[in-house]
Amino acid sequence: MERTVRIQAPLPHIKSVNIWLLRGDPLTLIDTGPRTDEALVALEAGLEREGLRLEDIELVIPTHHHLDHSGLIATIVGRSGARVAALDRAAEYGARYAERSAADRSFSLELMRHHGVPESVIEANEGFWDFIRDTSDAYETDVVLSDGDVITAGGRDLRMLARPGHSTTDALLVDEASATAFVGDHLLAGISSNAEIVPAAEPTGSRPQARIEYLSNLRRTASMPLHRLLTGHGDPVTDHRGLVRRRVSEHRRRCQRILTALEEGPANAYAIAGHLWSPRTVSEQPVLVVWEVLGHLDLLLDETRVSEHKFDDGSRYGKAWFSLPAQNACANDAGAPTLGARETSTLYSGVDRSAESE
Ligand SMILES: [Zn+2]
């Protein structure tokens, strides 16, 4: 009998989220799906195929706090009495879910205003945050783990490793004996993970540079001797080093496209997004495109290839007059930018690169 079973729960915009059933002692779920009737039905049907019921679950571990990974924790605990184990920062977020997601929401509204998103577009997209609020629940954590701690789940030892970037609470759960890791949305086979820009757990006074943190954590993961990465969406990853290389080169390409857009003169982040995505994507997913553009601008700012000028009505970015030798993902631009290419974002987990050549 398979010791690790994938159960897929439906999720708007990105098709499905993976819930991982770990057979063994204690019977464990890694991630849960969102708090929707459809996801609960899919989870229960998946357990039934294994001869199990929701009431049998003994332990639940979210890879991070996002609604599609933690939304059903409270429901599962209510039905089964399962314990919850989580990385310290995911435990903290879960305990104050409504308060923390409301803070993320108001921070993002200010961020969008500062970076040129029109008020009408902001208003038309309030549903994004309503969805986040309404498809999850607060959860209490019984076993709070620190970075590097080991927990027994489904008859194996899993090491919890903090890997923030995609979210502030991301973790890997690594089964060193089989070189397998549960990675949530840290690295996905079919889509490039986004890096959300929300208030840091411990405020530093400046905007978090989530994309820079994400890439540096991605490189740490690439250096690990892993055979199989079981992801939060889509299929497992078996060549994680090759995939990280590909993701890094995609960043390089997008940085180059931003530099090309800035040839026309300084612009705000939302206007830059208009050069990278279709008008529909930009107006329907303003939060995601602003996060994406700012993350890449951070890489370019870091290399002094771009400069930021703050005005009363927001920030503009322009090409720097000179640059120092570059060191991060945007260094050594490969080839010409793919002007006119279109990319389609998928809500919440990332940007679908497969649609890039539409
Ligand atoms: Zn996520």
mmCIF file of N, CA and C and ligand atoms in Angstrom, residues 64 66 69 166 185, ligand 1:
data_model
loop_
_atom_site.group_PDB
_atom_site.id
_atom_site.type_symbol
_atom_site.label_atom_id
_atom_site.label_comp_id
_atom_site.label_asym_id
_atom_site.label_seq_id
_atom_site.Cartn_x
_atom_site.Cartn_y
_atom_site.Cartn_z
ATOM 1 N N HIS A 64 2.080 26.187 4.698
ATOM 2 C CA HIS A 64 2.048 27.637 4.947
ATOM 3 C C HIS A 64 0.604 28.039 5.196
ATOM 4 N N HIS A 66 -1.574 29.950 3.644
ATOM 5 C CA HIS A 66 -2.533 30.315 2.591
ATOM 6 C C HIS A 66 -3.798 29.460 2.662
ATOM 7 N N HIS A 69 -4.207 25.880 1.665
ATOM 8 C CA HIS A 69 -3.371 24.916 2.389
ATOM 9 C C HIS A 69 -3.812 24.748 3.848
ATOM 10 N N HIS A 166 7.551 32.917 -1.060
ATOM 11 C CA HIS A 166 6.209 32.844 -1.658
ATOM 12 C C HIS A 166 5.194 33.406 -0.651
ATOM 13 N N ASP A 185 3.960 25.620 -1.901
ATOM 14 C CA ASP A 185 4.060 26.418 -3.128
ATOM 15 C C ASP A 185 5.455 27.012 -3.327
HETATM 16 ZN ZN ZN B 1 0.526 29.574 -1.326
#
